[in-house]
Coordinates of C-alpha atoms in Angstrom, one line a residue:
X1051 CA 10.1 16.7 -38.5
X1052 CA 7.2 19.1 -38.0
X1053 CA 6.8 22.1 -40.2
X1054 CA 6.0 25.3 -38.3
X1055 CA 4.9 28.7 -39.5
X1056 CA 5.5 32.0 -37.9
X1057 CA 3.9 35.5 -38.2
X1058 CA 5.1 38.7 -36.8
X1059 CA 1.7 40.3 -36.9
X1060 CA 0.2 41.6 -33.6
X1061 CA -2.7 39.8 -32.0
X1062 CA -6.2 41.0 -33.0
X1063 CA -7.8 43.3 -30.4
X1064 CA -10.6 40.9 -29.6
X1065 CA -8.1 38.2 -28.5
X1066 CA -7.0 38.0 -24.9
X1067 CA -3.8 39.7 -24.0
X1068 CA -0.9 37.3 -23.5
X1069 CA 0.5 37.3 -20.1
X1070 CA 4.1 38.5 -20.0
X1071 CA 6.7 36.8 -17.8
X1072 CA 7.0 38.4 -14.4
X1073 CA 10.5 39.9 -13.8
X1074 CA 10.8 38.7 -10.2
X1075 CA 10.0 35.1 -11.1
X1076 CA 12.5 35.3 -14.0
X1077 CA 15.2 36.6 -11.6
X1078 CA 14.4 33.8 -9.1
X1079 CA 14.6 31.3 -12.0
X1080 CA 18.1 32.5 -13.0
X1081 CA 19.3 32.6 -9.4
X1082 CA 18.3 28.9 -9.0
X1083 CA 20.1 28.1 -12.2
X1084 CA 23.2 30.0 -11.0
X1085 CA 23.2 28.2 -7.7
X1086 CA 22.8 24.8 -9.3
X1087 CA 25.8 25.5 -11.6
X1088 CA 28.1 26.5 -8.8
X1089 CA 29.1 22.9 -7.9
X1090 CA 30.1 22.3 -11.5
X1091 CA 32.3 25.4 -11.8
X1092 CA 35.1 24.0 -9.6
X1093 CA 35.4 21.0 -11.9
X1094 CA 35.4 23.1 -15.0
X1095 CA 38.0 25.4 -13.6
X1096 CA 40.2 22.3 -12.7
X1097 CA 39.8 21.1 -16.3
X1098 CA 40.9 24.5 -17.5
X1099 CA 43.8 24.7 -15.1
X1100 CA 45.3 21.3 -15.8
X1101 CA 44.1 20.3 -19.3
X1102 CA 42.4 22.9 -21.5
X1103 CA 43.7 26.3 -20.5
X1104 CA 42.4 28.2 -23.5
X1105 CA 38.7 27.3 -23.1
X1106 CA 36.2 29.0 -20.8
X1107 CA 35.4 32.3 -19.2
X1108 CA 34.3 32.3 -15.6
X1109 CA 34.0 35.9 -14.7
X1110 CA 37.1 35.8 -12.6
X1111 CA 38.9 39.0 -11.9
X1112 CA 41.9 37.9 -14.0
X1113 CA 39.6 36.9 -16.9
X1114 CA 37.8 40.2 -16.8
X1115 CA 40.8 42.5 -16.4
X1116 CA 43.3 40.8 -18.8
X1117 CA 41.8 38.8 -21.7
X1118 CA 45.2 38.1 -23.1
X1119 CA 46.7 36.7 -20.0
X1120 CA 48.5 33.3 -20.0
X1121 CA 46.3 30.5 -18.7
X1122 CA 48.6 27.6 -19.0
X1123 CA 51.0 28.4 -16.2
X1124 CA 50.0 25.3 -14.2
X1125 CA 50.6 23.0 -17.2
X1126 CA 53.9 21.4 -17.8
X1127 CA 52.7 18.7 -20.3
X1128 CA 50.1 19.7 -22.9
X1129 CA 49.1 16.3 -24.1
X1130 CA 45.4 16.8 -23.0
X1131 CA 45.1 19.9 -25.2
X1132 CA 46.6 18.1 -28.2
X1133 CA 44.3 15.1 -27.5
X1134 CA 41.3 17.4 -27.4
X1135 CA 42.4 19.0 -30.7
X1136 CA 42.6 15.5 -32.3
X1137 CA 39.2 14.6 -30.8
X1138 CA 37.5 17.7 -32.1
X1139 CA 39.0 17.3 -35.6
X1140 CA 38.0 13.6 -35.6
X1141 CA 34.4 14.4 -34.6
X1142 CA 34.0 17.0 -37.2
X1143 CA 35.4 14.8 -40.0
X1144 CA 33.6 11.7 -38.7
X1145 CA 30.2 13.1 -37.6
X1146 CA 29.7 16.4 -39.6
X1147 CA 32.3 16.3 -42.4
X1148 CA 32.1 19.5 -44.5
X1149 CA 33.4 17.8 -47.6
X1150 CA 30.7 15.1 -47.9
X1151 CA 27.0 14.6 -47.3
X1152 CA 26.4 13.4 -43.7
X1153 CA 22.6 13.4 -43.4
X1154 CA 19.6 12.8 -45.6
X1155 CA 15.8 13.0 -45.3
X1156 CA 13.4 10.1 -45.5
X1157 CA 9.8 9.2 -44.6
X1158 CA 9.1 7.5 -41.3
X1159 CA 6.6 5.4 -43.2
X1160 CA 8.7 2.9 -45.1
X1161 CA 6.1 2.5 -47.8
X1162 CA 6.2 6.2 -48.5
X1163 CA 9.8 5.9 -49.4
X1164 CA 8.7 3.9 -52.4
X1165 CA 7.4 7.1 -53.9
X1166 CA 10.5 8.2 -55.8
X1167 CA 9.0 11.5 -56.7
X1168 CA 8.4 12.4 -53.1
X1169 CA 11.8 11.0 -52.1
X1170 CA 13.4 13.2 -54.7
X1171 CA 11.7 16.2 -53.1
X1172 CA 13.3 15.4 -49.8
X1173 CA 16.7 15.0 -51.6
X1174 CA 16.3 18.6 -53.0
X1175 CA 15.4 19.9 -49.6
X1176 CA 18.4 18.2 -48.0
X1177 CA 20.6 19.9 -50.6
X1178 CA 19.1 23.3 -49.7
X1179 CA 19.6 22.7 -45.9
X1180 CA 23.1 21.5 -46.6
X1181 CA 23.8 24.6 -48.7
X1182 CA 22.6 26.8 -45.8
X1183 CA 25.0 25.1 -43.4
X1184 CA 27.9 25.6 -45.8
X1185 CA 27.0 29.2 -46.5
X1186 CA 26.8 30.0 -42.8
X1187 CA 29.4 29.7 -40.0
X1188 CA 28.0 26.2 -39.0
X1189 CA 31.2 24.2 -39.5
X1190 CA 33.4 26.7 -37.6
X1191 CA 31.0 26.9 -34.8
X1192 CA 30.4 23.1 -34.4
X1193 CA 34.1 22.5 -34.3
X1194 CA 34.3 24.9 -31.3
X1195 CA 31.5 22.8 -29.8
X1196 CA 33.5 19.7 -30.2
X1197 CA 36.4 21.4 -28.5
X1198 CA 34.1 22.4 -25.6
X1199 CA 32.4 19.1 -25.1
X1200 CA 35.3 17.8 -23.0
X1201 CA 33.7 19.7 -20.1
X1202 CA 30.5 17.6 -20.6
X1203 CA 28.3 19.8 -22.7
X1204 CA 28.4 22.5 -25.5
X1205 CA 25.4 24.7 -26.5
X1206 CA 25.0 26.1 -30.0
X1207 CA 22.7 28.9 -30.9
X1208 CA 20.8 28.7 -34.2
X1209 CA 19.3 31.9 -35.5
X1210 CA 17.7 33.1 -38.8
X1211 CA 19.8 35.5 -40.8
X1212 CA 18.7 37.6 -43.8
X1213 CA 22.2 37.4 -45.3
X1214 CA 23.0 33.7 -45.0
X1215 CA 19.7 32.1 -44.1
X1216 CA 21.0 31.0 -40.7
X1217 CA 23.8 31.8 -38.4
X1218 CA 25.3 30.0 -35.4
X1219 CA 26.8 31.2 -32.2
X1220 CA 28.8 29.0 -29.8
X1221 CA 28.9 29.7 -26.1
X1222 CA 32.0 28.9 -24.1
X1223 CA 32.0 27.2 -20.7
X1224 CA 31.3 29.5 -17.8
X1225 CA 29.1 32.0 -19.7
X1226 CA 25.8 30.2 -19.5
X1227 CA 23.3 28.4 -17.2
X1228 CA 21.2 25.4 -18.2
X1229 CA 18.0 23.7 -17.0
X1230 CA 16.1 20.7 -18.3
X1231 CA 12.5 19.7 -18.6
X1232 CA 10.7 16.6 -17.4
X1233 CA 12.0 14.7 -20.4
X1234 CA 15.6 15.3 -19.3
X1235 CA 16.4 17.4 -22.3
X1236 CA 17.9 20.9 -22.0
X1237 CA 15.0 23.3 -22.7
X1238 CA 16.1 26.4 -20.8
X1239 CA 19.2 28.5 -21.5
X1240 CA 20.5 31.7 -19.8
X1241 CA 23.5 33.6 -20.9
X1242 CA 25.4 36.3 -18.9
X1243 CA 27.6 38.6 -21.0
X1244 CA 28.8 42.2 -21.3
X1245 CA 27.6 44.7 -23.8
X1246 CA 28.7 48.3 -24.3
X1247 CA 26.1 51.1 -24.5
X1248 CA 26.7 51.4 -28.2
X1249 CA 26.1 47.7 -28.8
X1250 CA 22.9 47.9 -26.7
X1251 CA 21.7 50.8 -28.9
X1252 CA 22.4 48.9 -32.1
X1253 CA 20.6 45.8 -31.0
X1254 CA 17.6 47.0 -29.1
X1255 CA 17.0 50.6 -30.2
X1256 CA 17.1 53.7 -28.0
X1257 CA 13.4 53.6 -27.0
X1258 CA 13.9 50.2 -25.2
X1259 CA 17.1 51.2 -23.3
X1260 CA 17.0 52.0 -19.5
X1261 CA 18.1 55.4 -18.2
X1262 CA 21.6 54.2 -17.2
X1263 CA 22.4 53.2 -20.8
X1264 CA 21.0 56.4 -22.3
X1265 CA 23.2 58.4 -19.9
X1266 CA 26.3 56.4 -21.0
X1267 CA 25.4 57.2 -24.7
X1268 CA 25.6 60.9 -24.0
X1269 CA 29.3 60.5 -23.1
X1270 CA 31.6 59.5 -25.9
X1271 CA 33.9 57.7 -23.6
X1272 CA 31.1 55.8 -21.9
X1273 CA 29.4 55.0 -25.2
X1274 CA 32.2 52.6 -26.2
X1275 CA 34.0 51.8 -23.0
X1276 CA 31.3 51.3 -20.4
X1277 CA 29.9 47.8 -20.3
X1278 CA 26.7 46.5 -18.9
X1279 CA 26.0 43.0 -17.6
X1280 CA 23.3 41.7 -19.9
X1281 CA 21.2 38.6 -19.6
X1282 CA 19.5 36.5 -22.3
X1283 CA 17.0 33.8 -21.2
X1284 CA 15.1 31.4 -23.4
X1285 CA 12.7 29.0 -21.8
X1286 CA 9.4 27.2 -22.6
X1287 CA 6.5 29.6 -22.8
X1288 CA 4.2 28.7 -20.0
X1289 CA 1.7 31.4 -20.8
X1290 CA 1.1 30.7 -24.5
X1291 CA -2.3 30.0 -26.0
X1292 CA -2.1 27.3 -28.7
X1293 CA -3.5 28.6 -32.0
X1294 CA -2.8 32.2 -31.4
X1295 CA 0.0 34.0 -33.2
X1296 CA 2.5 36.7 -32.3
X1297 CA 6.1 36.6 -31.2
X1298 CA 5.1 36.5 -27.6
X1299 CA 2.9 33.4 -28.1
X1300 CA 5.5 31.1 -29.5
X1301 CA 6.5 27.8 -27.8
X1302 CA 9.7 29.4 -26.3
X1303 CA 10.0 32.8 -24.7
X1304 CA 13.0 35.0 -25.3
X1305 CA 13.9 37.7 -22.8
X1306 CA 16.8 40.3 -22.6
X1307 CA 17.5 42.5 -19.7
X1308 CA 20.3 44.4 -18.0
X1309 CA 21.5 43.6 -14.5
X1310 CA 19.6 45.8 -11.9
X1311 CA 17.3 47.2 -14.6
X1312 CA 14.2 48.7 -13.0
X1313 CA 10.9 46.9 -13.4
X1314 CA 9.4 50.3 -14.3
X1315 CA 11.6 50.5 -17.5
X1316 CA 9.9 48.2 -20.1
X1317 CA 8.6 46.0 -17.3
X1318 CA 12.2 45.3 -16.6
X1319 CA 13.1 43.8 -20.0
X1320 CA 15.0 45.2 -23.0
X1321 CA 13.2 42.8 -25.3
X1322 CA 10.4 40.2 -25.1
X1323 CA 10.0 37.7 -27.9
X1324 CA 10.0 34.1 -28.8
X1325 CA 11.0 31.1 -30.9
X1326 CA 9.1 28.4 -32.7
X1327 CA 11.9 25.9 -31.8
X1328 CA 14.4 25.8 -28.9
X1329 CA 17.2 27.9 -30.4
X1330 CA 20.1 26.5 -28.4
X1331 CA 20.5 22.8 -29.0
X1332 CA 23.0 21.4 -26.5
X1333 CA 25.5 18.6 -27.1
X1334 CA 26.2 16.4 -24.1
X1335 CA 29.0 13.8 -24.1
X1336 CA 27.4 11.7 -21.3
X1337 CA 24.2 12.6 -19.5
X1338 CA 23.7 12.6 -15.8
X1339 CA 20.2 11.7 -14.6
X1340 CA 18.3 14.7 -13.4
X1341 CA 21.0 17.2 -14.5
X1342 CA 21.1 19.4 -17.6
X1343 CA 24.9 19.3 -17.5
X1344 CA 27.0 16.4 -18.7
X1345 CA 30.3 14.8 -18.1
X1346 CA 33.0 14.5 -20.8
X1347 CA 36.6 13.4 -21.3
X1348 CA 37.9 16.3 -19.2
X1349 CA 36.2 14.8 -16.1
X1350 CA 37.5 11.3 -16.7
X1351 CA 41.1 12.5 -17.4
X1352 CA 41.4 14.9 -14.5
X1353 CA 43.2 12.4 -12.2
X1354 CA 45.7 11.5 -14.9
X1355 CA 46.2 15.1 -15.9
X1356 CA 47.0 16.2 -12.4
X1357 CA 49.4 13.3 -11.9
X1358 CA 51.0 14.0 -15.2
X1359 CA 51.8 17.6 -14.4
X1360 CA 53.4 16.5 -11.1
X1361 CA 55.4 13.8 -12.8
X1362 CA 56.5 16.1 -15.6
X1363 CA 57.8 18.7 -13.1
X1364 CA 59.6 16.0 -11.1
X1365 CA 61.1 14.6 -14.2
X1366 CA 62.4 18.0 -15.3
X1367 CA 63.7 18.6 -11.8
X1368 CA 65.6 15.3 -11.8
X1369 CA 67.1 16.0 -15.2
X1370 CA 68.1 19.5 -14.1
X1371 CA 69.8 18.1 -11.0
X1372 CA 71.7 15.6 -13.1
X1373 CA 72.8 18.2 -15.6
X1374 CA 73.3 21.1 -13.1
X1375 CA 73.8 19.5 -9.7
X1376 CA 74.5 21.5 -6.5
X1377 CA 78.2 21.9 -6.1
X1378 CA 80.5 21.8 -3.1
X1379 CA 84.1 23.0 -2.6
X1380 CA 86.6 24.3 0.0
X1381 CA 85.5 27.2 2.1
X1382 CA 88.4 29.2 0.7
X1383 CA 86.6 29.3 -2.7
X1384 CA 84.2 31.8 -1.2
X1385 CA 87.1 34.1 -0.5
X1386 CA 87.7 34.5 -4.3
X1387 CA 84.1 35.0 -5.1
X1388 CA 83.0 31.4 -5.7
X1389 CA 83.2 29.3 -8.9
X1390 CA 81.9 30.3 -12.2
X1391 CA 79.7 27.3 -13.3
X1392 CA 78.6 28.9 -16.6
X1393 CA 80.0 26.9 -19.6
X1394 CA 83.3 28.7 -20.6
X1395 CA 83.4 30.6 -17.4
X1396 CA 86.7 31.6 -15.7
X1397 CA 87.5 31.3 -12.0
X1398 CA 90.7 32.7 -10.3
X1399 CA 92.5 30.3 -8.0
X1400 CA 95.7 30.4 -6.0
X1401 CA 98.7 29.1 -8.0
X1402 CA 100.2 27.6 -4.8
X1403 CA 98.9 25.1 -2.4
X1404 CA 96.4 22.3 -2.9
X1405 CA 94.2 22.4 -5.9
X1406 CA 90.6 23.1 -4.7
X1407 CA 88.2 20.2 -5.4
X1408 CA 84.9 21.3 -6.9
X1409 CA 82.4 18.4 -7.2
X1410 CA 78.6 17.7 -7.0
X1411 CA 77.2 17.9 -3.5
X1412 CA 75.3 14.6 -4.2
X1413 CA 74.4 12.3 -7.0
X1414 CA 70.8 12.0 -8.2
X1415 CA 69.9 8.4 -7.3
X1416 CA 68.1 6.1 -9.8
X1417 CA 67.4 6.4 -13.5
X1418 CA 64.8 8.9 -14.7
X1419 CA 63.9 6.6 -17.5
X1420 CA 61.4 4.8 -15.3
X1421 CA 59.7 8.1 -14.7
X1422 CA 59.7 8.9 -18.4
X1423 CA 58.1 5.5 -19.0
X1424 CA 55.3 6.2 -16.5
X1425 CA 54.8 9.7 -18.0
X1426 CA 54.4 8.0 -21.4
X1427 CA 51.8 5.6 -20.0
X1428 CA 49.9 8.4 -18.4
X1429 CA 49.9 10.3 -21.7
X1430 CA 48.5 7.3 -23.5
X1431 CA 45.8 7.0 -20.9
X1432 CA 44.7 10.6 -21.5
X1433 CA 44.7 10.1 -25.2
X1434 CA 42.5 7.1 -24.8
X1435 CA 40.1 9.0 -22.6
X1436 CA 39.8 11.7 -25.2
X1437 CA 39.4 9.0 -27.9
X1438 CA 42.4 10.6 -29.7
X1439 CA 43.8 7.2 -30.4
X1440 CA 40.7 6.2 -32.3
X1441 CA 41.0 9.2 -34.7
X1442 CA 44.7 8.6 -35.1
X1443 CA 44.2 4.9 -35.8
X1444 CA 45.8 5.0 -39.3
X1445 CA 49.2 5.5 -37.6
X1446 CA 48.7 2.3 -35.6
X1447 CA 47.2 0.0 -38.2
X1448 CA 49.8 -2.1 -40.0
X1449 CA 48.5 -1.5 -43.6
X1450 CA 51.3 -3.1 -45.7
X1451 CA 50.2 -6.6 -44.6
X1452 CA 46.4 -5.8 -44.8
X1453 CA 44.0 -5.4 -47.7
X1454 CA 42.0 -2.2 -48.0
X1455 CA 38.9 -4.1 -46.9
X1456 CA 40.6 -5.3 -43.8
X1457 CA 41.9 -1.8 -42.9
X1458 CA 38.3 -0.4 -43.3
X1459 CA 36.9 -3.1 -41.1
X1460 CA 39.5 -2.5 -38.4
X1461 CA 38.7 1.2 -38.6
X1462 CA 35.0 0.6 -38.3
X1463 CA 35.5 -1.7 -35.3
X1464 CA 37.4 1.0 -33.4
X1465 CA 35.0 3.8 -34.4
X1466 CA 32.1 1.7 -33.0
X1467 CA 33.5 2.3 -29.5
X1468 CA 32.1 5.9 -29.9
X1469 CA 28.7 4.5 -30.6
X1470 CA 26.8 5.8 -27.5
X1471 CA 28.4 9.3 -27.8
X1472 CA 27.5 9.4 -31.5
X1473 CA 23.9 8.3 -30.9
X1474 CA 23.4 10.9 -28.2
X1475 CA 24.9 13.7 -30.2
X1476 CA 22.7 12.8 -33.2
X1477 CA 19.6 12.6 -31.1
X1478 CA 20.0 15.6 -28.7
X1479 CA 22.2 17.9 -30.8
X1480 CA 22.3 17.4 -34.5
X1481 CA 18.7 16.5 -35.1
X1482 CA 17.4 19.7 -33.3
X1483 CA 19.8 21.8 -35.4
X1484 CA 18.7 20.3 -38.7
X1485 CA 15.0 20.5 -37.7
X1486 CA 15.4 24.2 -36.9
X1487 CA 17.3 25.0 -40.0
X1488 CA 14.7 23.1 -42.1
X1489 CA 11.9 25.0 -40.5
X1490 CA 13.7 28.3 -41.0
X1491 CA 14.2 27.5 -44.6
X1492 CA 10.5 26.6 -45.0
X1493 CA 9.3 29.8 -43.3
X1494 CA 11.6 31.8 -45.6
X1495 CA 10.1 30.1 -48.6
X1496 CA 13.4 28.6 -49.8
X1497 CA 11.9 25.2 -50.7
X1498 CA 10.6 24.9 -54.3
X1499 CA 6.7 24.8 -54.5
X1500 CA 5.2 21.4 -55.0
X1501 CA 2.5 20.3 -57.4
X1502 CA -0.8 20.0 -55.7
X1503 CA -1.1 16.3 -56.1
X1504 CA 2.4 15.7 -54.7
X1505 CA 1.8 18.1 -51.8
X1506 CA -1.3 16.1 -50.8
X1507 CA 0.7 12.9 -50.9
X1508 CA 3.4 14.3 -48.6
X1509 CA 1.0 16.3 -46.3
X1510 CA 0.5 13.6 -43.7
X1511 CA 3.9 12.0 -43.9
X1512 CA 6.4 12.5 -41.0
X1513 CA 10.0 13.2 -42.1
X1514 CA 12.9 11.6 -40.4
X1515 CA 16.6 12.4 -40.5
X1516 CA 19.0 9.7 -41.5
X1517 CA 22.7 10.0 -40.7
X1518 CA 25.2 8.8 -43.2
X1519 CA 28.5 10.3 -41.9
X1520 CA 31.5 8.0 -41.4
X1521 CA 30.8 7.6 -37.7
X1522 CA 27.1 6.8 -38.4
X1523 CA 28.1 4.4 -41.1
X1524 CA 30.4 2.7 -38.6
X1525 CA 27.4 1.8 -36.5
X1526 CA 25.7 0.3 -39.6
X1527 CA 28.8 -1.5 -40.8
X1528 CA 27.7 -4.7 -39.1
X1529 CA 24.5 -4.7 -41.1
X1530 CA 26.4 -4.2 -44.4
X1531 CA 28.9 -7.0 -43.5
X1532 CA 26.0 -9.3 -42.6
X1533 CA 24.4 -8.8 -46.0
X1534 CA 27.7 -9.3 -47.8
X1535 CA 28.5 -12.5 -45.9
X1536 CA 25.0 -13.9 -46.5
X1537 CA 25.2 -13.3 -50.2
X1538 CA 28.7 -14.7 -50.4
X1539 CA 27.6 -17.8 -48.5
X1540 CA 24.6 -18.3 -50.8
X1541 CA 26.9 -18.0 -53.8
X1542 CA 29.1 -20.7 -52.5
X1543 CA 26.2 -23.0 -51.7
X1544 CA 24.8 -22.4 -55.2
X1545 CA 27.9 -23.9 -56.8
X1546 CA 26.8 -27.3 -55.3
X1547 CA 23.1 -26.7 -54.8
X1548 CA 21.8 -24.2 -57.4
X1549 CA 18.4 -24.1 -55.7
X1550 CA 20.0 -22.2 -52.8
X1551 CA 19.8 -18.9 -54.7
X1552 CA 16.0 -19.1 -54.5
X1553 CA 16.4 -18.3 -50.8
X1554 CA 17.5 -14.7 -51.6
X1555 CA 15.3 -11.8 -52.6
X1556 CA 17.7 -9.9 -54.8
X1557 CA 15.6 -6.7 -55.0
X1558 CA 15.0 -6.6 -51.3
X1559 CA 18.7 -7.3 -50.5
X1560 CA 19.9 -4.5 -52.8
X1561 CA 17.3 -2.1 -51.4
X1562 CA 18.3 -2.8 -47.8
X1563 CA 22.0 -2.4 -48.7
X1564 CA 21.2 1.0 -50.3
X1565 CA 19.2 2.0 -47.2
X1566 CA 22.2 1.2 -44.9
X1567 CA 24.5 3.1 -47.2
X1568 CA 22.2 6.1 -47.4
X1569 CA 22.1 6.0 -51.2
X1570 CA 20.2 9.0 -52.8
X1571 CA 16.7 8.6 -54.2
X1572 CA 17.7 9.7 -57.6
X1573 CA 19.7 6.5 -58.2
X1574 CA 16.9 4.2 -56.9
X1575 CA 13.7 2.8 -58.4
X1576 CA 10.6 2.0 -56.6
X1577 CA 9.5 -1.6 -56.1
X1578 CA 6.5 -0.9 -58.5
X1579 CA 8.8 0.4 -61.2
X1580 CA 11.1 -2.7 -60.8
X1581 CA 8.1 -5.1 -61.0
X1582 CA 6.9 -3.3 -64.2
X1583 CA 10.4 -3.6 -65.7
X1584 CA 10.6 -7.3 -64.8
X1585 CA 7.1 -7.9 -66.3
X1586 CA 8.0 -6.0 -69.5
X1587 CA 11.2 -8.0 -69.8
X1588 CA 9.4 -11.3 -69.3
X1589 CA 6.8 -10.3 -71.9
X1590 CA 9.5 -9.4 -74.4
X1591 CA 11.2 -12.7 -73.7
X1592 CA 8.0 -14.6 -74.2
X1593 CA 7.4 -12.8 -77.5
X1594 CA 10.9 -13.6 -78.6
X1595 CA 10.5 -17.2 -77.7
X1596 CA 7.2 -17.4 -79.6
X1597 CA 8.9 -15.9 -82.7
X1598 CA 11.8 -18.3 -82.4
X1599 CA 9.3 -21.3 -82.1
X1600 CA 7.4 -20.1 -85.2
X1601 CA 10.6 -19.8 -87.2
X1602 CA 11.7 -23.3 -86.1
X1603 CA 8.3 -24.7 -87.2
X1604 CA 8.6 -23.0 -90.5
X1605 CA 12.1 -24.3 -91.0
X1606 CA 11.0 -27.8 -90.1
X1607 CA 8.1 -27.7 -92.6
X1608 CA 10.1 -26.4 -95.5
X1609 CA 11.3 -29.8 -96.9
X1610 CA 7.8 -31.3 -96.8
X1611 CA 6.4 -28.3 -98.6
X1612 CA 9.1 -28.6 -101.3
X1613 CA 8.3 -32.3 -101.8
X1614 CA 4.7 -31.6 -102.2
X1615 CA 5.5 -29.0 -104.8
X1616 CA 7.7 -31.4 -106.7
X1617 CA 4.9 -34.1 -106.8
X1618 CA 2.4 -31.5 -108.0
X1619 CA 4.7 -30.4 -110.8
X1620 CA 5.3 -34.0 -111.9
X1621 CA 1.6 -34.7 -111.9
X1622 CA 1.0 -31.6 -114.0
X1623 CA 3.5 -33.0 -116.5
X1624 CA 1.0 -35.7 -117.5
X1625 CA 1.6 -38.6 -115.1
X1626 CA -1.8 -40.3 -114.8
X1627 CA -0.9 -42.4 -111.7
X1628 CA 0.3 -39.3 -109.8
X1629 CA -2.8 -37.4 -111.0
X1630 CA -5.1 -40.1 -109.7
X1631 CA -3.0 -40.2 -106.4
X1632 CA -3.2 -36.5 -105.9
X1633 CA -6.8 -36.3 -107.1
X1634 CA -5.9 -34.2 -110.1
X1635 CA -7.5 -34.5 -113.5
X1636 CA -10.8 -35.1 -114.9
X1637 CA -11.1 -39.0 -114.8

């Protein structure tokens, strides 16, 4: 993760003037993006009409004139909407859960991770970044992104905020245009939206407003009611000079303008600025080669969703015909005004003559149960397409006959089916978000200062993001299971062949297990510390063994020493033979 710095100071006078983007080339760029998006709009509108009616704004007359209008009039069965809700909730709790840590920082160089002091610094910075996410509107915004990604993609704006450090803005389908660079990643974003004259004044200042907006500000009605079509474009800065500073010389250019704004007014722009990082990371469910837009569950469920709406209407029609069939009766019934078919209704009939026969005109053939069964199968297909069944798996797992470990393994097996989607979201979406928040925090000076020696050790180290969310852990579950199975097998072998335990490196095994679990650095020791502890324990054990040996030798020699003392005492009592034997006396 690169650390970037930013300055708002103007360029020195002796430096070359930065070339500003040309308004006409910008308009041509946006026009090309709009034309490219047109083919996708029909699919997105179909997804809205048949699956997700409450997502998207496409600038239609109905959308513009009545924001509160019903958009679900073409939907008879809302299973796709419910499945999307389950998918979004499952993705948030599984990929970016607010209630637990879901990412950590580490060094790309594995040997640098042995520096526990430096690793602890990364843990502290991770906590600061996580706090910024919690303090901002991140979790509300990213949930909206998960709701939107059924269309294929979901962009999320990441901006610095003096109040909360960062703030996020989610953009709904139909309000933006995308373009990608040579790498295939989205690097250009354009938003088309409406702003009132008063909002334009608040954001850009009166001196930057074109004449049309200033005129509207003079009228109290127009100040708040008249809207202007506004564009915001962010794209790679083709004109920057590396090494120079200034908000117009950043890696990404940011432009605001009003539709039909004259080039003579501020060179046609309300604002010209820039960003150090691409500010709108875009989540994509499945990428399409050469396209900035993706495809998501809404695309794959479109056929089932259309068929489901037709079958549901047919089913309701069949039920209604069975409950309230068309009736037939004698023509004379019409002379008395017909038959009242309302429950409890009363109809006058002649008291003489043949009793009129009122009966159904026809019987609905067949049994609607087969249609209900097909509807149920189609609903299940849509749920599977949205992966709702994966996130509702606890309802389908027979837990009473299974251990907690078996339940967890079954869950992990199912969650692994989302592996490609999870990997793409982490790589293209979450990592750019975290990198931008990290850099914003560093530019704001939110990270504690480092001792000079530690700063030098960390200066040349690349920082990587490791994901430890439930879905990320599901991808690593096979590694954990392999370790556990290997250790268990070695333990069983050791019961017969004790030397089998020598095949296991216990320290390396535990460290690898901790790495897969994402254990924090504060609970780990470096290999050097562990070796020092082992050496100290071995030295202490050797000293203890030496002391025990000396005590044993002393205890073994005690009887001989006592016997020698007894002989000496006897010789001193005047025994000449003992004195001669022991060499005592003056003979």
